[in-house]
Coordinates of C-alpha atoms in Angstrom, one line a residue:
M1 CA 10.1 -29.7 -14.2
R2 CA 7.6 -29.5 -16.7
L3 CA 4.7 -27.2 -16.0
I4 CA 1.4 -26.8 -17.6
V5 CA -0.1 -23.4 -17.0
T6 CA -3.8 -22.6 -18.2
G7 CA -4.8 -19.3 -19.1
G8 CA -1.5 -18.6 -19.2
A9 CA -2.1 -15.6 -21.8
G10 CA -4.3 -13.9 -19.4
F11 CA -3.5 -11.3 -16.6
I12 CA -2.3 -13.5 -13.7
G13 CA -1.1 -16.5 -16.0
S14 CA 1.1 -14.2 -18.2
A15 CA 2.4 -12.6 -15.0
L16 CA 3.1 -16.0 -13.5
I17 CA 4.9 -17.3 -16.7
R18 CA 7.2 -14.2 -16.7
Q19 CA 8.2 -14.5 -13.2
L20 CA 8.6 -18.4 -13.8
I21 CA 11.1 -17.9 -16.8
A22 CA 13.0 -15.4 -15.3
E23 CA 13.6 -16.9 -12.2
E24 CA 13.3 -20.8 -12.2
T25 CA 16.0 -22.0 -14.6
S26 CA 15.0 -25.6 -14.0
V27 CA 11.1 -25.1 -15.2
T28 CA 9.7 -25.7 -18.7
V29 CA 6.2 -24.0 -18.9
I30 CA 3.7 -24.7 -21.1
N31 CA 1.1 -22.0 -22.0
A32 CA -2.5 -23.5 -22.5
D33 CA -4.8 -20.6 -23.4
K34 CA -7.7 -20.7 -25.7
L35 CA -7.0 -16.7 -26.4
T36 CA -10.2 -15.4 -25.5
Y37 CA -10.8 -11.4 -25.3
A38 CA -8.8 -11.2 -22.2
G39 CA -5.8 -13.6 -23.3
N40 CA -2.9 -11.5 -24.9
L41 CA 0.5 -13.0 -26.2
D42 CA 1.8 -9.5 -26.1
C43 CA 1.6 -9.9 -22.7
L44 CA 4.6 -12.9 -23.0
E45 CA 6.8 -11.0 -25.4
S46 CA 9.5 -11.0 -23.2
V47 CA 9.5 -14.8 -22.7
A48 CA 8.4 -15.8 -26.3
S49 CA 11.9 -16.9 -27.1
S50 CA 12.9 -18.8 -24.5
P51 CA 13.6 -22.5 -24.8
R52 CA 11.8 -23.2 -21.8
Y53 CA 8.4 -21.3 -22.9
H54 CA 5.9 -23.4 -25.4
F55 CA 2.5 -22.2 -26.3
E56 CA -0.6 -24.0 -27.0
R57 CA -3.6 -22.5 -28.1
V58 CA -5.7 -25.1 -26.2
D59 CA -9.5 -24.6 -25.3
V60 CA -9.8 -26.2 -21.6
C61 CA -13.4 -27.5 -22.4
D62 CA -12.1 -29.4 -25.3
A63 CA -11.5 -33.0 -23.5
G64 CA -9.5 -34.5 -26.7
A65 CA -7.0 -31.4 -26.9
V66 CA -6.5 -31.4 -23.1
Q67 CA -5.7 -35.2 -23.1
Q68 CA -3.4 -34.7 -25.8
L69 CA -1.7 -31.6 -24.3
F70 CA -0.7 -34.2 -21.2
R71 CA 0.4 -36.6 -23.5
R72 CA 2.5 -34.5 -25.5
Y73 CA 4.5 -32.7 -22.7
H74 CA 3.9 -35.0 -19.7
P75 CA 3.8 -32.6 -17.1
D76 CA 4.9 -32.8 -13.5
A77 CA 2.3 -30.2 -12.6
V78 CA -0.3 -27.8 -13.5
I79 CA -1.6 -24.8 -12.5
H80 CA -5.1 -24.2 -13.0
L81 CA -5.9 -20.6 -13.9
A82 CA -7.8 -20.7 -17.4
S83 CA -11.3 -19.2 -16.3
E84 CA -13.6 -16.3 -17.0
T85 CA -13.1 -13.6 -14.2
H86 CA -15.3 -10.4 -14.6
V87 CA -18.1 -10.1 -12.5
D88 CA -19.9 -7.9 -14.8
R89 CA -19.6 -9.8 -18.0
S90 CA -21.4 -12.5 -15.8
I91 CA -24.2 -10.7 -15.4
D92 CA -24.6 -9.9 -19.0
G93 CA -23.4 -13.5 -20.0
P94 CA -23.3 -16.3 -17.5
A95 CA -23.1 -19.1 -20.1
A96 CA -19.8 -18.6 -20.4
F97 CA -18.5 -18.5 -16.9
I98 CA -20.4 -22.0 -16.4
Q99 CA -18.9 -23.7 -19.3
T100 CA -15.3 -22.3 -18.9
N101 CA -15.2 -22.2 -15.2
I102 CA -17.1 -25.4 -14.4
F103 CA -17.3 -27.7 -17.4
G104 CA -13.6 -26.6 -18.5
T105 CA -12.1 -27.5 -14.7
Y106 CA -14.0 -30.6 -15.0
T107 CA -12.3 -31.5 -18.0
L108 CA -9.1 -31.0 -16.8
L109 CA -9.6 -32.7 -13.7
E110 CA -10.4 -35.7 -15.8
A111 CA -7.1 -35.2 -17.8
A112 CA -5.0 -35.0 -15.1
R113 CA -6.6 -37.9 -13.2
E114 CA -5.9 -39.9 -16.4
H115 CA -2.5 -38.6 -16.6
L116 CA -1.8 -39.4 -13.0
A117 CA -2.8 -43.1 -13.2
S118 CA 0.0 -43.2 -16.4
L119 CA 2.8 -42.1 -13.6
R120 CA 4.8 -44.5 -11.3
G121 CA 7.1 -43.9 -8.6
S122 CA 8.7 -40.5 -7.9
E123 CA 6.9 -39.2 -10.9
K124 CA 3.7 -40.1 -9.4
A125 CA 4.6 -38.8 -6.1
R126 CA 5.7 -35.4 -7.0
F127 CA 2.8 -34.8 -9.4
R128 CA 0.1 -31.7 -8.4
L129 CA -2.7 -29.8 -9.5
L130 CA -2.5 -26.3 -8.5
H131 CA -6.2 -24.8 -9.0
V132 CA -6.3 -20.8 -8.7
S133 CA -9.5 -19.5 -7.4
T134 CA -10.9 -16.6 -6.2
D135 CA -12.1 -15.0 -2.1
E136 CA -15.3 -14.0 -4.1
V137 CA -16.6 -17.5 -3.6
F138 CA -16.9 -16.7 0.0
G139 CA -19.8 -13.8 -0.4
S140 CA -20.0 -10.6 1.5
L141 CA -18.2 -9.8 4.8
G142 CA -19.6 -7.6 7.7
S143 CA -17.1 -4.7 9.0
S144 CA -14.9 -6.5 10.8
A145 CA -14.4 -10.4 9.8
H146 CA -11.7 -11.8 7.4
F147 CA -12.2 -14.7 5.0
N148 CA -10.0 -17.7 5.4
E149 CA -10.0 -21.6 4.6
T150 CA -12.9 -22.2 6.9
S151 CA -15.1 -19.7 5.3
R152 CA -18.5 -20.9 4.7
Y153 CA -19.2 -20.7 0.6
C154 CA -21.6 -18.0 0.0
P155 CA -21.4 -16.8 -3.8
N156 CA -23.6 -13.8 -4.7
S157 CA -22.8 -13.8 -8.6
P158 CA -22.3 -15.9 -11.7
Y159 CA -19.1 -15.3 -11.7
A160 CA -18.7 -16.1 -7.8
A161 CA -20.9 -19.4 -8.4
S162 CA -18.8 -20.7 -11.2
K163 CA -15.5 -20.8 -9.3
A164 CA -17.5 -21.9 -6.3
S165 CA -18.7 -25.1 -8.2
A166 CA -14.6 -25.4 -9.4
D167 CA -13.5 -25.2 -6.1
H168 CA -15.9 -28.0 -4.8
L169 CA -14.9 -30.2 -8.2
A170 CA -11.4 -29.9 -7.3
R171 CA -11.9 -30.8 -3.9
A172 CA -14.0 -34.1 -5.1
W173 CA -11.7 -35.2 -7.5
H174 CA -9.0 -35.2 -4.5
K175 CA -11.2 -36.7 -2.3
T176 CA -12.6 -39.4 -4.4
Y177 CA -9.7 -40.2 -6.8
G178 CA -6.7 -39.1 -4.9
L179 CA -6.1 -36.4 -7.2
P180 CA -3.3 -34.0 -5.7
V181 CA -4.9 -31.0 -5.8
V182 CA -4.0 -27.8 -3.6
I183 CA -6.4 -25.0 -4.0
T184 CA -5.8 -20.8 -3.1
N185 CA -8.3 -18.5 -2.9
C186 CA -6.8 -14.8 -3.8
S187 CA -8.3 -11.4 -3.3
N188 CA -8.5 -8.6 -6.3
N189 CA -5.2 -8.3 -8.3
F190 CA -4.0 -5.4 -9.9
G191 CA -0.6 -4.5 -12.1
P192 CA 0.8 -4.1 -15.6
Y193 CA -1.0 -6.0 -18.2
Q194 CA -4.4 -6.4 -16.3
F195 CA -7.2 -6.2 -19.5
P196 CA -9.2 -2.5 -19.2
E197 CA -12.3 -3.9 -18.0
K198 CA -11.1 -3.9 -14.4
L199 CA -11.3 -1.2 -12.0
I200 CA -7.7 0.3 -12.0
P201 CA -6.8 -0.1 -15.5
L202 CA -10.1 1.2 -16.5
M203 CA -9.8 4.3 -14.2
I204 CA -6.7 5.0 -15.4
L205 CA -7.3 5.2 -19.3
T206 CA -10.9 6.5 -18.9
A207 CA -9.1 9.4 -16.6
L208 CA -6.7 10.1 -19.6
E209 CA -9.8 10.4 -21.9
E210 CA -10.7 13.1 -19.7
G211 CA -14.3 10.7 -19.6
P212 CA -16.3 10.3 -16.4
L213 CA -14.8 8.0 -13.7
P214 CA -18.1 5.7 -12.9
V215 CA -18.0 4.4 -9.1
Y216 CA -20.8 1.7 -8.1
G217 CA -23.1 2.7 -5.5
D218 CA -21.9 4.9 -3.1
G219 CA -18.3 4.0 -3.5
Q220 CA -18.1 2.6 0.0
N221 CA -17.7 -1.5 -1.3
V222 CA -14.1 -2.7 0.2
R223 CA -11.7 -4.9 -1.7
D224 CA -8.5 -6.2 -0.5
W225 CA -6.1 -5.4 -2.9
L226 CA -2.9 -7.6 -4.1
Y227 CA -0.1 -6.9 -6.7
V228 CA 0.1 -9.6 -8.9
A229 CA 3.5 -10.1 -8.6
D230 CA 3.1 -10.8 -5.2
H231 CA 0.2 -13.2 -5.9
C232 CA 2.9 -15.2 -8.4
R233 CA 5.1 -15.7 -5.6
A234 CA 2.4 -17.3 -3.9
I235 CA 1.1 -19.3 -6.6
R236 CA 4.8 -20.6 -6.5
R237 CA 5.0 -21.2 -3.0
A238 CA 1.5 -23.1 -2.5
L239 CA 2.7 -25.5 -5.9
A240 CA 5.9 -25.9 -4.3
G241 CA 5.1 -26.7 -0.6
G242 CA 1.1 -26.8 -0.4
R243 CA -0.1 -29.7 1.3
V244 CA -2.2 -31.9 -0.7
G245 CA -5.7 -31.7 -0.5
E246 CA -5.5 -28.1 1.8
S247 CA -6.4 -24.9 0.5
Y248 CA -4.6 -21.2 1.0
T249 CA -6.3 -17.9 1.3
I250 CA -4.0 -15.2 -0.4
G251 CA -4.1 -11.6 0.8
A252 CA -2.1 -8.5 1.7
H253 CA -4.2 -7.5 4.3
C254 CA -4.7 -4.2 2.1
E255 CA -8.8 -3.0 2.4
K256 CA -9.4 -0.1 0.3
T257 CA -13.0 1.2 -0.6
N258 CA -13.3 1.7 -4.0
L259 CA -14.0 5.3 -3.7
E260 CA -10.7 5.6 -2.1
V261 CA -8.9 3.6 -4.6
V262 CA -10.3 5.3 -7.9
G263 CA -9.2 8.5 -5.7
Q264 CA -5.5 7.2 -5.5
V265 CA -5.4 6.5 -9.0
G266 CA -6.4 10.4 -9.5
L267 CA -3.5 11.7 -7.6
L268 CA -0.8 9.6 -8.7
L269 CA -2.0 10.8 -12.1
D270 CA -2.3 14.6 -11.1
Q271 CA 1.4 13.8 -10.2
L272 CA 2.3 12.1 -13.0
R273 CA 0.2 13.1 -16.0
P274 CA -1.1 16.4 -14.9
R275 CA -4.3 17.6 -16.9
E276 CA -3.9 20.8 -19.1
N277 CA -6.6 22.5 -17.3
G278 CA -4.9 21.9 -14.0
K279 CA -7.4 20.4 -12.2
S280 CA -7.5 17.1 -10.6
Y281 CA -8.5 13.7 -11.8
R282 CA -10.3 13.4 -8.8
E283 CA -12.9 15.8 -10.0
L284 CA -14.1 13.3 -13.0
I285 CA -15.3 10.9 -10.5
Q286 CA -18.8 10.2 -10.9
F287 CA -21.2 7.7 -8.9
V288 CA -23.8 5.6 -11.1
E289 CA -25.9 2.9 -10.5
D290 CA -24.7 -0.1 -8.3
R291 CA -24.4 -3.7 -9.9
P292 CA -26.6 -6.0 -9.0
G293 CA -25.9 -8.4 -6.3
H294 CA -22.7 -6.5 -5.4
D295 CA -20.9 -7.5 -2.3
R296 CA -20.2 -5.0 0.2
R297 CA -16.5 -6.1 1.7
Y298 CA -14.1 -8.9 0.9
A299 CA -10.7 -9.1 3.0
I300 CA -8.6 -12.5 3.9
D301 CA -6.5 -13.4 6.8
P302 CA -3.4 -15.2 4.9
S303 CA -1.9 -16.5 8.2
K304 CA -2.1 -20.0 6.9
A305 CA 0.1 -18.8 3.7
K306 CA 2.3 -17.1 6.0
K307 CA 2.8 -19.8 8.4
E308 CA 2.9 -22.9 6.0
L309 CA 4.3 -21.4 2.9
G310 CA 6.5 -18.7 4.2
W311 CA 4.8 -16.2 1.8
A312 CA 4.1 -12.5 2.7
P313 CA 3.7 -9.6 0.1
Q314 CA 6.9 -7.6 -0.8
E315 CA 4.9 -4.4 -2.0
T316 CA 2.6 -2.0 -0.5
F317 CA -0.8 -0.8 -1.9
K318 CA 1.2 2.8 -2.0
S319 CA 4.4 1.0 -4.1
A320 CA 2.4 -0.9 -6.6
L321 CA -0.1 1.4 -7.4
R322 CA 2.5 3.6 -8.4
K323 CA 4.3 0.9 -10.6
T324 CA 1.0 0.0 -11.9
V325 CA 0.0 3.5 -13.0
K326 CA 3.5 4.3 -14.3
W327 CA 3.3 1.1 -16.3
Y328 CA 0.0 2.4 -18.0
L329 CA 1.4 5.7 -18.8
D330 CA 4.5 4.3 -20.4
N331 CA 2.6 1.7 -22.1
L332 CA -0.5 3.1 -24.2
P333 CA 0.2 2.0 -27.4
W334 CA -0.5 -1.9 -25.8
C335 CA -3.6 -0.2 -24.3
A336 CA -4.6 1.2 -27.4
R337 CA -4.3 -2.6 -29.2
I338 CA -6.0 -4.3 -26.5
R339 CA -9.1 -1.3 -27.1
D340 CA -8.8 -1.8 -30.7
G341 CA -10.8 -5.1 -29.6
S342 CA -14.2 -5.7 -28.7
Y343 CA -14.4 -3.8 -25.2
Q344 CA -14.0 -0.2 -25.4
G345 CA -14.6 0.5 -22.2
E346 CA -18.2 0.5 -21.9
R347 CA -20.0 -0.1 -18.7
L348 CA -21.1 -3.9 -18.5
G349 CA -23.6 -6.0 -16.0
V350 CA -26.5 -3.6 -16.1
L351 CA -29.5 -5.4 -16.0
R352 CA -32.4 -3.8 -17.9

């Protein structure tokens, strides 16, 4: 199978490609990535020499380049991960999110539609486009409900609104043009190689520098945490067995407040890299002004994915967080190279 992965140099995309090359010997992966600040080919060093891996520097918004990509590789499937993803950045600069997440998705859908029209017989029957999205499109939950595939869309940030728009485009291209689309909406991912603007790696690296650990508002905002390797297994199941035109919510039944997550990161660092002064890293926690439009709680019911795809997470939050913290401690030179660029751990998404 020839598989195009857009955004394959990003956090989830690179984890997916590493997993595919290691575990699916019949799959050839074409990584199409623009290489923005969050795209890093270092994440794919372990597979770079594989004859089943190819990299193409492509902006998903460039219609000509995307069409050429399809014509050159003649894919059997596409997994669409190319996206601007950080909520705080979307508050500071929403234009990039509108461009990449909405117009880029439209451009990809049109190229896929043209490609599908060129296929015949079994090739046409097996072609799929998997659009990977987020639970943030559903907005904020109360204290007890869970998002599922029938949840109402109610995005509250520019990022969430752009991803909701992309979801609707993907669904419309299926309904209107017959494009064989499957959609997934996942909860908060974490794991190795994540760009350090995200909560867990930011807390790890900031703590090691003895900086204050900023927790937004009262720290009681709840997220449903999903280890990236488990998410990648879900994506593969959705591509292989998801029903065309359907969506699947992907989560690990792992709700944690932001304060709890930061505290657990601190405890692990206390064990694995104690501070010279003997104090706990948790003493570095500092409450700061909340993010505008900060959703209070996300949580996912993954029952449909479990029933139809046979998927369930393999890691607990405790085991996955330990692996993640240990990975960052063992790969500080990678982190240093990442932070030599435009992002140095500063606060983003503050309206002034």
